[in-house]
CSV table of C-alpha atoms and ligand atoms in Angstrom, one decimal:
chain,number,residue,atom,x,y,z
A,248,UNK,CA,-13.6,81.2,-189.7
A,249,UNK,CA,-10.1,81.2,-188.3
A,250,UNK,CA,-7.2,79.6,-190.3
A,251,UNK,CA,-4.7,77.9,-188.0
A,252,UNK,CA,-1.3,77.2,-189.8
A,253,UNK,CA,0.6,74.4,-188.1
A,254,UNK,CA,-2.5,73.5,-186.1
A,255,UNK,CA,-1.5,69.9,-185.7
A,256,UNK,CA,1.6,70.9,-183.7
A,257,UNK,CA,2.2,71.1,-180.0
A,258,UNK,CA,0.9,74.6,-179.3
A,259,UNK,CA,-1.3,74.7,-182.5
A,260,UNK,CA,-3.3,71.7,-181.5
A,261,UNK,CA,-3.9,73.0,-177.9
A,262,UNK,CA,-5.0,76.3,-179.4
A,263,UNK,CA,-7.4,74.6,-181.8
A,264,UNK,CA,-9.0,72.9,-178.8
A,265,UNK,CA,-9.5,76.3,-177.0
A,266,UNK,CA,-10.8,78.0,-180.2
A,267,UNK,CA,-13.3,75.2,-180.8
A,268,UNK,CA,-14.3,75.2,-177.1
A,269,UNK,CA,-14.9,79.0,-177.4
A,270,UNK,CA,-17.2,78.4,-180.3
A,271,UNK,CA,-15.0,79.4,-183.2
A,272,UNK,CA,-15.1,77.7,-186.6
A,273,UNK,CA,-11.6,76.8,-187.7
A,274,UNK,CA,-9.6,75.4,-190.6
A,275,UNK,CA,-6.1,73.9,-190.1
A,276,UNK,CA,-3.3,73.7,-192.6
A,277,UNK,CA,-0.4,71.5,-191.7
A,278,UNK,CA,2.2,69.5,-193.6
A,279,UNK,CA,3.0,67.2,-190.7
A,280,UNK,CA,6.7,68.1,-190.9
A,281,UNK,CA,6.8,68.2,-187.0
A,282,UNK,CA,3.4,66.8,-186.1
A,283,UNK,CA,1.3,63.6,-186.5
A,284,UNK,CA,-2.1,63.1,-188.3
A,285,UNK,CA,-3.6,61.4,-185.3
A,286,UNK,CA,-3.6,64.7,-183.4
A,287,UNK,CA,-6.5,65.9,-185.6
A,288,UNK,CA,-8.9,63.2,-184.4
A,289,UNK,CA,-7.7,63.8,-180.8
A,290,UNK,CA,-8.8,67.5,-181.2
A,291,UNK,CA,-12.2,66.2,-182.4
A,292,UNK,CA,-12.4,63.8,-179.5
A,293,UNK,CA,-11.6,66.4,-176.9
A,294,UNK,CA,-13.9,69.0,-178.2
A,295,UNK,CA,-16.7,67.0,-179.8
A,296,UNK,CA,-16.4,69.3,-182.8
A,297,UNK,CA,-15.2,69.0,-186.4
A,298,UNK,CA,-13.2,71.4,-188.5
A,299,UNK,CA,-11.7,71.6,-192.0
A,300,UNK,CA,-8.2,70.3,-192.6
A,301,UNK,CA,-5.8,70.9,-195.5
A,302,UNK,CA,-2.6,68.8,-195.7
A,303,UNK,CA,-0.4,71.3,-197.4
A,304,UNK,CA,2.8,73.3,-197.2
A,305,UNK,CA,2.5,77.1,-196.9
A,306,UNK,CA,5.2,77.3,-199.6
A,307,UNK,CA,2.6,75.9,-202.0
A,308,UNK,CA,0.9,79.2,-203.0
A,309,UNK,CA,-1.8,77.5,-205.0
A,310,UNK,CA,-2.8,75.3,-202.1
A,311,UNK,CA,-2.8,78.3,-199.7
A,312,UNK,CA,-5.0,80.3,-202.2
A,313,UNK,CA,-7.4,77.4,-202.4
A,314,UNK,CA,-8.1,77.7,-198.7
A,315,UNK,CA,-9.0,81.3,-199.1
A,316,UNK,CA,-11.1,80.6,-202.2
A,317,UNK,CA,-13.1,77.9,-200.5
A,318,UNK,CA,-13.6,79.6,-197.1
A,319,UNK,CA,-14.3,83.0,-195.7
A,320,UNK,CA,-11.2,83.4,-193.5
A,321,UNK,CA,-11.7,86.2,-191.0
A,322,UNK,CA,-8.3,85.9,-189.3
A,323,UNK,CA,-5.2,83.7,-189.2
A,324,UNK,CA,-3.1,82.3,-186.3
A,325,UNK,CA,0.3,81.5,-187.8
A,326,UNK,CA,2.2,78.7,-186.0
A,327,UNK,CA,3.7,76.9,-188.9
A,328,UNK,CA,7.5,77.1,-189.0
A,329,UNK,CA,10.7,75.2,-188.1
A,330,UNK,CA,11.7,75.8,-184.5
A,331,UNK,CA,14.8,73.9,-183.4
A,332,UNK,CA,17.5,76.4,-182.4
A,333,UNK,CA,20.4,74.0,-182.9
A,334,UNK,CA,19.1,72.7,-186.2
A,335,UNK,CA,18.7,76.3,-187.4
A,336,UNK,CA,22.4,76.9,-186.9
A,337,UNK,CA,23.4,73.9,-189.1
A,338,UNK,CA,20.9,74.5,-191.9
A,339,UNK,CA,20.1,78.3,-191.9
A,340,UNK,CA,19.0,78.6,-195.5
A,341,UNK,CA,16.3,76.0,-194.9
A,342,UNK,CA,15.1,77.9,-191.9
A,343,UNK,CA,15.1,81.3,-193.6
A,344,UNK,CA,13.3,79.9,-196.7
A,345,UNK,CA,10.8,77.9,-194.9
A,346,UNK,CA,9.9,80.3,-192.2
A,347,UNK,CA,10.2,83.6,-194.1
A,348,UNK,CA,9.0,82.7,-197.6
A,349,UNK,CA,6.0,80.8,-196.2
A,350,UNK,CA,5.0,83.9,-194.2
A,351,UNK,CA,5.3,86.1,-197.2
A,352,UNK,CA,3.1,83.8,-199.3
A,353,UNK,CA,0.5,83.6,-196.4
A,354,UNK,CA,0.4,87.4,-196.0
A,355,UNK,CA,0.2,88.1,-199.8
A,356,UNK,CA,-2.7,85.6,-200.1
A,357,UNK,CA,-4.5,87.1,-197.0
A,358,UNK,CA,-4.2,90.6,-198.5
A,359,UNK,CA,-5.5,89.3,-201.9
A,360,UNK,CA,-8.6,88.0,-200.2
A,361,UNK,CA,-9.1,90.9,-197.9
A,362,UNK,CA,-8.1,89.1,-194.7
A,363,UNK,CA,-5.9,91.5,-192.7
A,364,UNK,CA,-6.0,90.0,-189.1
A,365,UNK,CA,-3.2,87.8,-188.0
A,366,UNK,CA,-1.9,86.4,-184.7
A,367,UNK,CA,1.8,85.5,-185.0
A,368,UNK,CA,3.6,82.8,-183.0
A,369,UNK,CA,6.7,84.6,-182.0
A,370,UNK,CA,9.1,83.8,-179.1
A,371,UNK,CA,10.9,85.3,-176.1
A,372,UNK,CA,14.1,84.3,-178.0
A,373,UNK,CA,13.8,87.7,-179.8
A,374,UNK,CA,15.0,89.4,-176.6
A,375,UNK,CA,18.3,87.6,-176.8
A,376,UNK,CA,20.2,87.9,-173.5
A,377,UNK,CA,18.3,90.6,-171.7
A,378,UNK,CA,20.2,93.1,-169.5
A,379,UNK,CA,17.6,92.7,-166.8
A,380,UNK,CA,14.6,90.7,-165.9
A,381,UNK,CA,11.6,90.6,-165.9
A,382,UNK,CA,11.3,91.4,-169.6
A,383,UNK,CA,9.0,94.0,-171.0
A,384,UNK,CA,7.8,94.1,-174.6
A,385,UNK,CA,9.7,97.4,-175.3
A,386,UNK,CA,13.1,95.8,-174.4
A,387,UNK,CA,15.7,95.8,-177.1
A,388,UNK,CA,15.5,92.9,-179.5
A,389,UNK,CA,18.5,90.8,-180.6
A,390,UNK,CA,18.9,87.2,-181.8
A,391,UNK,CA,21.8,84.8,-181.6
A,392,UNK,CA,20.6,82.0,-184.0
A,393,UNK,CA,18.8,81.7,-187.4
A,394,UNK,CA,15.6,80.4,-185.7
A,395,UNK,CA,15.4,83.4,-183.5
A,396,UNK,CA,16.3,85.6,-186.4
A,397,UNK,CA,13.4,84.3,-188.4
A,398,UNK,CA,11.0,85.2,-185.6
A,399,UNK,CA,12.5,88.7,-185.3
A,400,UNK,CA,12.4,89.2,-189.1
A,401,UNK,CA,8.8,88.1,-189.3
A,402,UNK,CA,7.9,90.5,-186.6
A,403,UNK,CA,9.6,93.2,-188.6
A,404,UNK,CA,7.8,92.1,-191.8
A,405,UNK,CA,4.4,92.3,-190.1
A,406,UNK,CA,5.2,95.7,-188.6
A,407,UNK,CA,6.2,97.1,-192.0
A,408,UNK,CA,3.0,95.5,-193.5
A,409,UNK,CA,0.9,97.5,-191.0
A,410,UNK,CA,2.8,100.7,-191.8
A,411,UNK,CA,2.0,100.2,-195.5
A,412,UNK,CA,-1.6,99.4,-194.9
A,413,UNK,CA,-3.3,100.5,-191.6
A,414,UNK,CA,-6.2,98.2,-192.2
A,415,UNK,CA,-4.0,95.3,-190.8
A,416,UNK,CA,-4.5,94.1,-187.2
A,417,UNK,CA,-1.5,92.1,-185.9
A,418,UNK,CA,-0.6,90.5,-182.6
A,419,UNK,CA,2.9,89.3,-182.1
A,420,UNK,CA,2.8,86.7,-179.2
A,421,UNK,CA,6.2,86.2,-177.6
A,422,UNK,CA,6.1,82.8,-175.9
A,423,UNK,CA,8.4,82.0,-173.0
A,424,UNK,CA,8.8,78.3,-172.3
A,425,UNK,CA,5.6,76.3,-173.1
A,426,UNK,CA,5.3,73.0,-171.3
A,427,UNK,CA,2.6,70.6,-170.0
A,428,UNK,CA,-0.3,69.1,-171.9
A,429,UNK,CA,-4.1,69.0,-172.1
A,430,UNK,CA,-5.6,67.5,-169.0
A,431,UNK,CA,-7.0,64.6,-171.0
A,432,UNK,CA,-3.5,63.4,-171.8
A,433,UNK,CA,-4.6,63.0,-175.5
A,434,UNK,CA,-2.4,65.8,-176.8
A,435,UNK,CA,0.9,67.1,-175.6
A,436,UNK,CA,4.5,67.5,-176.5
A,437,UNK,CA,6.0,64.5,-178.2
A,438,UNK,CA,9.1,65.6,-180.1
A,439,UNK,CA,10.6,63.2,-182.6
A,440,UNK,CA,14.0,61.8,-181.5
A,441,UNK,CA,16.0,63.0,-178.5
A,442,UNK,CA,14.3,66.2,-177.0
A,443,UNK,CA,16.2,69.4,-177.1
A,444,UNK,CA,14.0,71.0,-174.5
A,445,UNK,CA,14.2,70.4,-170.8
A,446,UNK,CA,10.8,69.1,-169.8
A,447,UNK,CA,10.3,66.6,-172.6
A,448,UNK,CA,13.7,65.3,-171.8
A,449,UNK,CA,12.9,65.0,-168.1
A,450,UNK,CA,9.7,63.2,-169.0
A,451,UNK,CA,11.7,60.6,-170.9
A,452,UNK,CA,14.0,60.1,-167.9
A,453,UNK,CA,11.0,59.8,-165.6
A,454,UNK,CA,9.4,57.2,-167.8
A,455,UNK,CA,12.7,55.3,-168.3
A,456,UNK,CA,13.4,55.8,-172.0
A,457,UNK,CA,16.4,58.0,-171.2
A,458,UNK,CA,18.8,57.3,-168.4
A,459,UNK,CA,20.0,60.6,-167.1
A,460,UNK,CA,19.3,64.3,-167.5
A,461,UNK,CA,22.3,66.5,-168.4
A,462,UNK,CA,22.0,69.7,-166.5
A,463,UNK,CA,23.7,72.3,-168.8
A,464,UNK,CA,25.8,74.1,-166.2
A,465,UNK,CA,25.3,75.0,-162.6
A,466,UNK,CA,27.6,78.1,-162.5
A,467,UNK,CA,25.1,80.7,-163.7
A,468,UNK,CA,24.4,83.7,-161.6
A,469,UNK,CA,21.0,82.3,-160.4
A,470,UNK,CA,19.7,81.1,-157.0
A,471,UNK,CA,21.0,77.6,-157.5
A,472,UNK,CA,23.4,78.1,-160.4
A,473,UNK,CA,21.2,76.5,-163.0
A,474,UNK,CA,19.4,78.3,-165.8
A,475,UNK,CA,16.1,80.1,-164.9
A,476,UNK,CA,13.2,80.2,-167.3
A,477,UNK,CA,9.5,81.3,-167.4
A,478,UNK,CA,7.7,78.0,-167.9
A,479,UNK,CA,4.1,78.4,-169.0
A,480,UNK,CA,1.3,75.8,-169.3
A,481,UNK,CA,0.5,75.2,-172.9
A,482,UNK,CA,-3.2,75.5,-172.2
A,483,UNK,CA,-2.6,78.9,-170.6
A,484,UNK,CA,-0.6,79.9,-173.7
A,485,UNK,CA,-3.4,78.6,-175.9
A,486,UNK,CA,-6.0,80.7,-174.1
A,487,UNK,CA,-3.8,83.7,-174.7
A,488,UNK,CA,-4.3,83.1,-178.4
A,489,UNK,CA,-8.0,83.1,-178.1
A,490,UNK,CA,-7.7,86.5,-176.3
A,491,UNK,CA,-5.4,87.7,-179.1
A,492,UNK,CA,-7.9,86.7,-181.8
A,493,UNK,CA,-10.6,88.7,-180.0
A,494,UNK,CA,-8.2,91.7,-179.8
A,495,UNK,CA,-7.3,91.7,-183.5
A,496,UNK,CA,-11.0,91.3,-184.5
A,497,UNK,CA,-11.8,94.5,-182.7
A,498,UNK,CA,-8.9,96.9,-183.6
A,499,UNK,CA,-6.2,97.6,-186.1
A,500,UNK,CA,-2.5,98.1,-185.4
A,501,UNK,CA,0.5,95.9,-184.5
A,502,UNK,CA,1.4,95.0,-180.9
A,503,UNK,CA,3.7,92.5,-179.2
A,504,UNK,CA,2.6,90.6,-176.1
A,505,UNK,CA,4.6,88.5,-173.6
A,506,UNK,CA,2.9,85.2,-172.9
A,507,UNK,CA,4.6,84.1,-169.7
A,508,UNK,CA,3.7,83.6,-166.0
A,509,UNK,CA,6.1,86.3,-164.7
A,510,UNK,CA,7.8,83.6,-162.5
A,511,UNK,CA,11.2,82.1,-163.2
A,512,UNK,CA,12.1,78.5,-162.2
A,513,UNK,CA,15.6,76.9,-162.4
A,514,UNK,CA,16.4,73.6,-164.0
A,515,UNK,CA,16.7,72.0,-160.5
A,516,UNK,CA,13.4,73.6,-159.4
A,517,UNK,CA,11.8,71.8,-162.4
A,518,UNK,CA,13.5,68.5,-161.6
A,519,UNK,CA,12.1,68.6,-158.1
A,520,UNK,CA,8.6,69.6,-159.3
A,521,UNK,CA,8.6,66.8,-161.8
A,522,UNK,CA,9.8,64.2,-159.2
A,523,UNK,CA,6.9,65.3,-157.0
A,524,UNK,CA,4.4,65.1,-159.9
A,525,UNK,CA,5.6,61.7,-161.2
A,526,UNK,CA,6.7,60.0,-158.0
A,527,UNK,CA,9.9,59.1,-160.0
A,528,UNK,CA,13.5,60.0,-159.2
A,529,UNK,CA,15.1,62.0,-162.0
A,530,UNK,CA,18.7,61.1,-162.3
A,531,UNK,CA,20.8,64.0,-163.4
A,532,UNK,CA,24.4,65.1,-163.8
A,533,UNK,CA,25.9,68.5,-164.1
A,534,UNK,CA,27.6,69.0,-167.5
A,535,UNK,CA,29.1,72.0,-169.4
A,536,UNK,CA,26.9,74.9,-170.4
A,537,UNK,CA,25.1,74.6,-173.7
A,538,UNK,CA,26.4,77.2,-176.2
A,539,UNK,CA,24.0,80.1,-176.6
A,540,UNK,CA,22.1,79.5,-173.4
A,541,UNK,CA,21.4,82.5,-171.1
A,542,UNK,CA,21.2,82.6,-167.3
A,543,UNK,CA,17.8,84.1,-166.7
A,544,UNK,CA,14.7,84.8,-168.8
A,545,UNK,CA,11.2,85.5,-167.5
A,546,UNK,CA,8.4,87.8,-168.5
A,547,UNK,CA,6.7,90.9,-167.2
A,548,UNK,CA,3.2,89.8,-168.4
A,549,UNK,CA,1.4,93.1,-167.4
A,550,UNK,CA,0.7,94.3,-170.9
A,551,UNK,CA,-1.0,91.0,-171.8
A,552,UNK,CA,-3.3,91.4,-168.8
A,553,UNK,CA,-4.0,95.0,-169.4
A,554,UNK,CA,-4.6,94.8,-173.2
A,555,UNK,CA,-5.7,91.2,-173.8
A,556,UNK,CA,-7.4,90.5,-170.4
A,557,UNK,CA,-5.2,87.4,-170.2
A,558,UNK,CA,-3.2,85.9,-167.3
A,559,UNK,CA,-1.6,82.5,-166.8
A,560,UNK,CA,-3.5,80.5,-164.2
A,561,UNK,CA,-1.6,77.1,-163.9
A,562,UNK,CA,1.4,76.7,-161.6
A,563,UNK,CA,4.6,74.6,-162.1
A,564,UNK,CA,3.1,71.6,-160.2
A,565,UNK,CA,0.1,71.4,-162.6
A,566,UNK,CA,2.4,71.8,-165.6
A,567,UNK,CA,4.5,68.8,-164.5
A,568,UNK,CA,1.4,66.8,-163.5
A,569,UNK,CA,-0.2,67.3,-166.9
A,570,UNK,CA,3.1,66.6,-168.7
A,571,UNK,CA,3.5,63.3,-166.7
A,572,UNK,CA,-0.1,62.3,-167.4
A,573,UNK,CA,0.5,62.7,-171.2
A,574,UNK,CA,3.8,60.9,-171.0
A,575,UNK,CA,2.4,57.9,-169.2
A,576,UNK,CA,-0.5,57.7,-171.7
A,577,UNK,CA,1.7,58.0,-174.8
A,578,UNK,CA,4.8,56.0,-174.0
B,767,WQD,C1,15.5,75.4,-170.6
B,767,WQD,C2,16.6,75.3,-169.5
B,767,WQD,C3,18.8,74.8,-170.4
B,767,WQD,C4,17.7,70.8,-171.8
B,767,WQD,C5,14.2,77.1,-176.1
B,767,WQD,C6,14.3,77.9,-177.4
B,767,WQD,C7,13.2,79.0,-177.4
B,767,WQD,C8,11.9,78.3,-177.2
B,767,WQD,C9,11.8,77.5,-176.0
B,767,WQD,C10,10.9,78.1,-179.4
B,767,WQD,C11,17.9,76.0,-170.0
B,767,WQD,C12,18.3,73.7,-169.5
B,767,WQD,C13,17.7,72.0,-171.2
B,767,WQD,C14,18.5,69.8,-171.1
B,767,WQD,C15,19.2,71.4,-169.5
B,767,WQD,N1,11.6,77.6,-178.4
B,767,WQD,N2,18.4,72.4,-170.1
B,767,WQD,N3,19.2,70.1,-170.0
B,767,WQD,O1,16.6,77.1,-174.3
B,767,WQD,O2,15.0,78.3,-172.7
B,767,WQD,O3,14.3,77.9,-175.0
B,767,WQD,O4,12.9,76.5,-176.1
B,767,WQD,O5,10.4,79.2,-179.4
B,767,WQD,O6,13.3,79.7,-178.6
B,767,WQD,O7,15.5,78.6,-177.3
B,767,WQD,O8,14.5,76.0,-173.5
B,767,WQD,O9,14.0,73.7,-172.6
B,767,WQD,O10,15.9,74.0,-174.2
B,767,WQD,O11,16.1,74.9,-171.8
B,767,WQD,O12,19.9,71.7,-168.5
B,767,WQD,O13,18.6,68.6,-171.6
B,767,WQD,O14,16.9,73.9,-169.3
B,767,WQD,O15,20.2,75.1,-170.2
B,767,WQD,O16,18.5,76.6,-168.8
B,767,WQD,P1,15.2,77.3,-173.8
B,767,WQD,P2,15.1,74.6,-173.1
């Protein structure tokens, strides 16, 4: 059985669909701090399969231990954690306590029950502002906000755990910019309040709940002056997790993997693609840069192909089409 922490979240729920479709037995732990209970039944509807669910916080050691007492957990995919960059700057202690302490409790409990295989939800944010692109896994790591620092610290914690006990098998998955939604339109990205990220914001402009997109700067050293990122379909990303589970089940060690397409698109490229996918005009205005943003960030995904046998399949058009389909069905 695979335990999925944060399995009701955006990437977690899509990964649970792929795991169930691949024939895995799963259990989900989620406290709904950034997700909704109705996602669980949507996962069941999409896959036609059931799974165990524990509504609990990873900070509750007794609840976490109960899961390992009641089930034979072979490996863990660890998504649960706070992930808003801006919020992490304003409440750093909450981010460090929640993200780090919960991971320590999870790993201590895993070790106690002899479960030493984990796939960790990391982020390209650990690369900071890279000197060059595309980015390889051996690039230097640096972070500029508490959220990114928690990802970097957890990578370090897991690396030290392997050094202390070579029986561990650990995959650190560094996501680039996950967007899109399952083709059914039943699950997707539906952040509470005003979206921080580009595509959910564009989706709200396209559907009319927000008036205009603020483009954070058009004076970057990129092909059209706006920020370039490696957008990856959330279903491609989720399939990468299934491959990582297969990898950690077969070998020990600790390895980082970029989960990106290897192609960078600018903000205005995405606006154009979304207009084509939705048939809607996206009103936008150029505003000041957002503090902390970098000009360009996209992956060299070769290691993931070579070692996980994984490659992203969906293009930007499909990402926007699936995002729009979900938005229309859930607005
Ligand atoms: C993308 C581009 C913005 C919103 C963040 C986190 C990262 C990861 C993914 C968790 C940038 C521009 C955005 C808007 C805009 N999250 N933009 N107007 O910043 O690359 O990455 O989400 O792991 O850790 O840092 O994603 O979608 O916020 O921005 O112009 O209203 O869109 O400047 O160039 P980002 P994003």
